[in-house]
XYZ file of C-alpha atoms in Angstrom:
350
model
C 97.096 168.579 82.232
C 97.357 166.901 86.863
C 94.705 166.942 87.898
C 92.518 169.135 90.006
C 90.769 171.706 87.822
C 93.164 171.101 85.040
C 93.898 167.956 83.136
C 96.074 165.091 83.932
C 98.206 165.780 81.130
C 99.894 163.020 79.206
C 103.258 164.348 78.427
C 105.108 161.572 76.758
C 108.737 160.778 76.323
C 109.764 158.313 73.659
C 111.208 155.372 75.518
C 113.739 153.804 73.185
C 112.461 150.498 71.929
C 115.849 149.947 70.402
C 118.586 152.283 69.277
C 116.861 154.587 66.769
C 118.638 155.457 63.523
C 120.186 158.873 63.190
C 117.676 160.112 60.632
C 114.635 159.022 62.616
C 113.544 156.452 60.047
C 112.318 153.069 61.137
C 115.104 150.816 62.284
C 114.975 147.148 61.376
C 115.559 146.467 65.092
C 112.385 148.268 66.194
C 109.064 146.596 66.860
C 106.577 148.227 64.472
C 103.566 147.396 66.638
C 105.146 149.176 69.595
C 105.613 152.358 67.559
C 102.007 152.087 66.326
C 100.758 151.637 69.895
C 102.589 154.769 70.954
C 101.166 156.601 67.941
C 97.621 155.605 68.918
C 98.284 156.858 72.443
C 99.490 160.168 70.995
C 96.205 160.615 69.148
C 94.252 159.861 72.320
C 96.413 162.381 74.170
C 95.702 165.086 71.582
C 91.958 164.384 71.773
C 92.009 164.733 75.540
C 94.101 167.891 75.490
C 91.751 169.417 72.920
C 88.828 168.715 75.256
C 90.751 170.426 78.038
C 91.383 173.449 75.825
C 87.663 173.691 75.072
C 87.026 173.455 78.818
C 89.640 176.105 79.588
C 88.219 178.584 77.060
C 84.632 177.961 78.146
C 83.220 176.114 75.150
C 82.175 173.196 77.338
C 81.160 173.278 81.040
C 84.101 174.050 83.298
C 85.529 170.965 84.955
C 84.333 168.589 82.228
C 87.855 167.525 81.266
C 88.820 166.700 84.854
C 85.811 164.666 85.960
C 83.803 161.609 84.994
C 84.698 159.746 81.830
C 87.247 162.348 80.757
C 89.158 161.857 83.992
C 89.268 158.096 83.427
C 90.249 158.653 79.797
C 93.157 160.876 80.869
C 94.461 158.317 83.339
C 94.248 155.521 80.803
C 96.299 157.585 78.370
C 98.899 158.430 80.999
C 99.053 154.812 82.111
C 99.522 153.580 78.535
C 102.543 155.812 77.969
C 104.103 154.867 81.285
C 103.484 151.168 80.581
C 105.060 151.496 77.122
C 108.052 153.315 78.612
C 108.674 150.413 80.996
C 108.173 147.891 78.198
C 110.648 149.716 75.982
C 113.261 150.055 78.717
C 113.543 146.269 78.920
C 113.674 145.672 75.172
C 116.086 148.521 74.620
C 118.672 147.156 77.066
C 118.909 143.463 76.322
C 121.151 141.636 76.895
C 123.049 144.489 78.593
C 122.418 148.113 79.465
C 123.449 150.387 76.604
C 124.635 153.334 78.654
C 125.272 155.914 75.950
C 121.775 155.719 74.392
C 120.262 155.578 77.857
C 121.910 158.798 79.018
C 121.181 160.579 75.737
C 117.523 159.727 76.114
C 117.542 160.743 79.786
C 119.074 164.106 78.914
C 116.353 164.778 76.335
C 113.552 163.847 78.722
C 115.047 165.841 81.608
C 115.520 168.907 79.413
C 111.939 168.674 78.150
C 110.602 168.204 81.694
C 112.537 171.242 82.907
C 111.254 173.312 79.996
C 107.671 172.348 80.852
C 108.175 173.229 84.521
C 109.623 176.644 83.675
C 106.988 177.442 81.042
C 104.028 176.416 83.193
C 105.445 178.284 86.181
C 105.083 181.531 84.258
C 101.738 180.639 82.666
C 100.067 178.905 85.653
C 102.129 179.934 88.710
C 99.616 178.496 91.189
C 99.355 175.143 89.416
C 102.569 174.711 87.470
C 103.827 171.255 86.498
C 106.562 170.268 88.922
C 106.215 166.486 88.509
C 104.314 165.468 85.403
C 104.632 162.470 83.109
C 108.014 163.461 81.734
C 109.357 163.814 85.261
C 107.831 160.463 86.188
C 109.225 158.643 83.156
C 112.713 160.028 83.787
C 112.625 158.987 87.453
C 111.062 155.602 86.703
C 113.650 154.906 84.004
C 116.455 155.444 86.498
C 114.789 153.275 89.126
C 113.872 150.727 86.495
C 117.517 149.879 85.911
C 117.488 148.152 89.300
C 114.686 145.851 88.107
C 116.092 144.900 84.707
C 117.549 141.591 85.867
C 115.197 140.760 88.744
C 112.751 137.840 88.430
C 109.423 138.736 86.820
C 107.533 137.689 89.940
C 109.519 140.234 91.986
C 108.772 142.981 89.456
C 105.059 142.149 89.555
C 105.044 142.141 93.358
C 106.731 145.557 93.451
C 104.262 146.839 90.861
C 101.347 145.749 93.040
C 102.973 147.392 96.066
C 103.389 150.664 94.161
C 99.720 150.663 93.164
C 98.632 149.911 96.729
C 100.949 152.353 98.534
C 98.770 155.511 98.226
C 95.851 153.660 99.791
C 97.770 152.647 102.921
C 100.864 154.810 103.401
C 99.656 158.405 103.119
C 101.147 160.632 105.796
C 101.285 164.321 106.666
C 105.060 163.965 106.419
C 104.687 163.832 102.633
C 102.785 167.118 102.608
C 106.186 168.787 102.599
C 106.695 170.324 99.124
C 110.045 168.566 98.768
C 108.237 165.204 99.037
C 105.200 165.898 96.846
C 106.772 163.918 93.996
C 106.489 160.693 96.020
C 102.679 160.697 95.889
C 101.835 159.939 99.515
C 100.628 163.396 100.572
C 97.466 163.603 102.628
C 96.548 166.802 100.794
C 97.396 166.464 97.086
C 99.261 169.468 95.681
C 97.667 171.594 93.012
C 99.227 171.097 89.592
C 98.217 171.061 85.942
C 99.799 167.632 85.619
C 100.547 165.728 88.797
C 101.866 162.220 88.100
C 103.718 161.179 91.278
C 105.997 158.192 91.629
C 103.336 156.291 93.564
C 101.210 154.750 92.235
C 102.394 155.427 88.661
C 105.688 153.561 89.041
C 103.460 150.500 89.273
C 102.413 150.966 85.629
C 106.060 151.319 84.599
C 107.000 148.090 86.405
C 104.007 146.351 84.862
C 105.346 147.316 81.445
C 108.758 145.956 82.373
C 107.254 142.638 83.490
C 105.215 142.399 80.280
C 108.349 142.984 78.205
C 110.236 140.288 80.058
C 107.425 137.817 79.389
C 107.197 138.954 75.771
C 110.910 138.405 75.239
C 110.746 135.004 76.903
C 107.699 133.523 75.211
C 107.216 135.436 71.975
C 110.932 135.465 71.211
C 110.642 138.555 69.048
C 113.104 138.729 66.215
C 114.516 141.893 64.639
C 112.206 142.382 61.695
C 111.253 144.814 59.019
C 107.911 146.619 59.356
C 105.031 144.212 58.957
C 101.320 144.444 58.377
C 100.786 147.168 60.965
C 102.657 149.707 58.857
C 101.671 148.459 55.408
C 98.823 150.977 55.257
C 99.340 154.714 55.113
C 97.570 155.170 58.450
C 99.739 152.531 60.098
C 102.906 154.080 58.692
C 101.905 157.525 59.972
C 101.115 156.148 63.425
C 104.450 154.334 63.557
C 106.295 157.487 62.500
C 104.493 159.500 65.165
C 105.375 156.851 67.725
C 109.058 157.225 66.879
C 108.865 160.979 67.498
C 106.515 161.171 70.481
C 108.565 163.655 72.500
C 108.658 166.483 69.922
C 105.002 165.825 69.087
C 104.104 166.188 72.746
C 106.054 169.397 73.118
C 104.467 170.944 70.022
C 100.892 169.718 69.963
C 99.386 171.509 72.962
C 100.665 175.003 72.084
C 99.261 174.473 68.597
C 95.894 173.294 69.879
C 95.645 176.170 72.364
C 96.515 178.661 69.631
C 93.806 177.222 67.362
C 91.141 177.373 70.073
C 92.220 180.905 70.983
C 91.918 182.043 67.351
C 88.501 180.405 67.185
C 87.460 182.306 70.319
C 88.200 185.577 68.537
C 85.758 184.649 65.777
C 83.135 182.765 67.795
C 83.444 183.732 71.480
C 82.401 181.070 74.012
C 79.135 181.615 75.901
C 79.344 183.536 79.152
C 79.344 180.983 82.019
C 77.061 181.062 85.038
C 79.559 181.903 87.827
C 77.723 179.873 90.475
C 77.461 176.765 88.294
C 81.058 177.186 87.135
C 82.291 177.423 90.716
C 80.403 174.265 91.632
C 81.870 172.315 88.698
C 85.327 173.671 89.436
C 84.971 172.637 93.079
C 83.973 169.094 92.102
C 86.816 168.843 89.600
C 89.419 169.948 92.153
C 88.020 167.781 94.940
C 87.558 164.675 92.766
C 91.223 164.577 91.810
C 91.968 162.545 94.926
C 88.660 162.048 96.739
C 85.494 160.045 96.155
C 83.463 161.911 93.529
C 80.091 161.342 95.212
C 81.442 162.895 98.396
C 82.795 165.831 96.392
C 79.445 166.465 94.719
C 77.680 166.576 98.065
C 80.384 168.725 99.639
C 80.523 171.218 96.767
C 76.745 171.535 96.476
C 76.614 172.368 100.177
C 79.514 174.806 99.864
C 77.946 176.730 96.989
C 74.607 176.896 98.794
C 76.219 178.243 101.977
C 78.310 180.797 100.110
C 75.230 182.161 98.363
C 73.093 182.173 101.521
C 75.753 184.030 103.506
C 76.313 186.485 100.640
C 79.946 185.453 100.388
C 79.943 184.107 96.854
C 80.387 187.381 94.976
C 83.184 188.698 97.249
C 84.904 185.322 96.974
C 84.525 185.324 93.199
C 86.052 188.815 93.046
C 89.061 187.656 95.051
C 88.185 189.751 98.098
C 88.221 186.766 100.482
C 91.282 184.728 101.388
C 90.035 181.135 101.513
C 93.053 180.058 103.553
C 92.546 182.482 106.445
C 88.888 183.547 106.465
C 87.096 181.955 109.432
C 83.744 182.008 107.608
C 85.131 179.858 104.803
C 86.639 177.448 107.335
C 83.252 177.187 109.067
C 81.485 176.422 105.768
C 84.096 173.818 104.914
C 83.669 172.034 108.256
C 79.886 172.214 108.081
C 79.725 170.863 104.521
C 82.261 168.126 105.233
C 80.084 166.929 108.096
C 76.991 167.153 105.888
C 78.633 165.087 103.142
C 79.692 162.456 105.668
C 76.221 162.304 107.191
C 74.800 161.823 103.709
C 76.698 158.543 103.604
C 79.608 159.555 101.398
C 82.892 158.286 102.884
C 85.141 160.760 101.116
C 88.095 158.436 101.395
C 91.224 159.212 99.501
C 91.058 157.366 96.235
C 94.711 157.694 95.407
C 96.152 158.367 91.991
């Protein structure tokens, strides 16, 4: 769900641990714990998305799902899926790349990513998902082929470089829409799920390095499901982990439908427009900027809008925030005020 006022969604593609059987049952070549780990991540993803749905419909304060602990939670979930995708890429293509399964998987992920882009374009045209987790995993999987046989130390060094890049290499050049996917824009684009190549490719490479070390030192053997899937809960998690892509595609529409039906029976409380605007401002600003700076900036902005009697016209859509000189003046004034308050407002990166 990206990342400004809307969540950093965790759209997941099932990176092939090994070649899955045709009927989707557990293969003796799979690592049960890896399927369980992906299943646990799916549950965390559903919990986060449900919180975003409650936020979207107004059952909890607007912006809750995109700030504070929820924001960290969302990034941990996204990072876990990307890490597992990199881990699985290595284990799924040892000792040699298995091209047919690779391209089948890529086609499924690409088709799902395209479907999400098209659907969100019609539902959220101003914040549609043009490069979310599915897009990232597809791109990282292609790039990851280059790293399959490189020394682990090189993979780790490149991972560190990917994590560091947004802190040092941002440029107005990457503000071009065609380059938004790279992740080095000075002004982050608005999207319901923005997971750019940098720094997230770093998590993918970290997963690849971990898999290389696992294969070298643990010397995993093809084995039947062990203790992790002996229990009913473990078996269900493992099964979910083997079908993470269809679960991702289906779960959010179902959750949204359930919350919508609930809203018809028990409508959410009417929000305070001023407070909602302030929380929305902080959520959008905090996506890529220091949160303390954003709180100071947004508090100042709301105060100025109310004092100048601009809030209600703005809330009704009668003011164009991109061209109105009064809005530009408030923005400059509140930016200076936030800086003078001692908040650096530096780009935090993804």
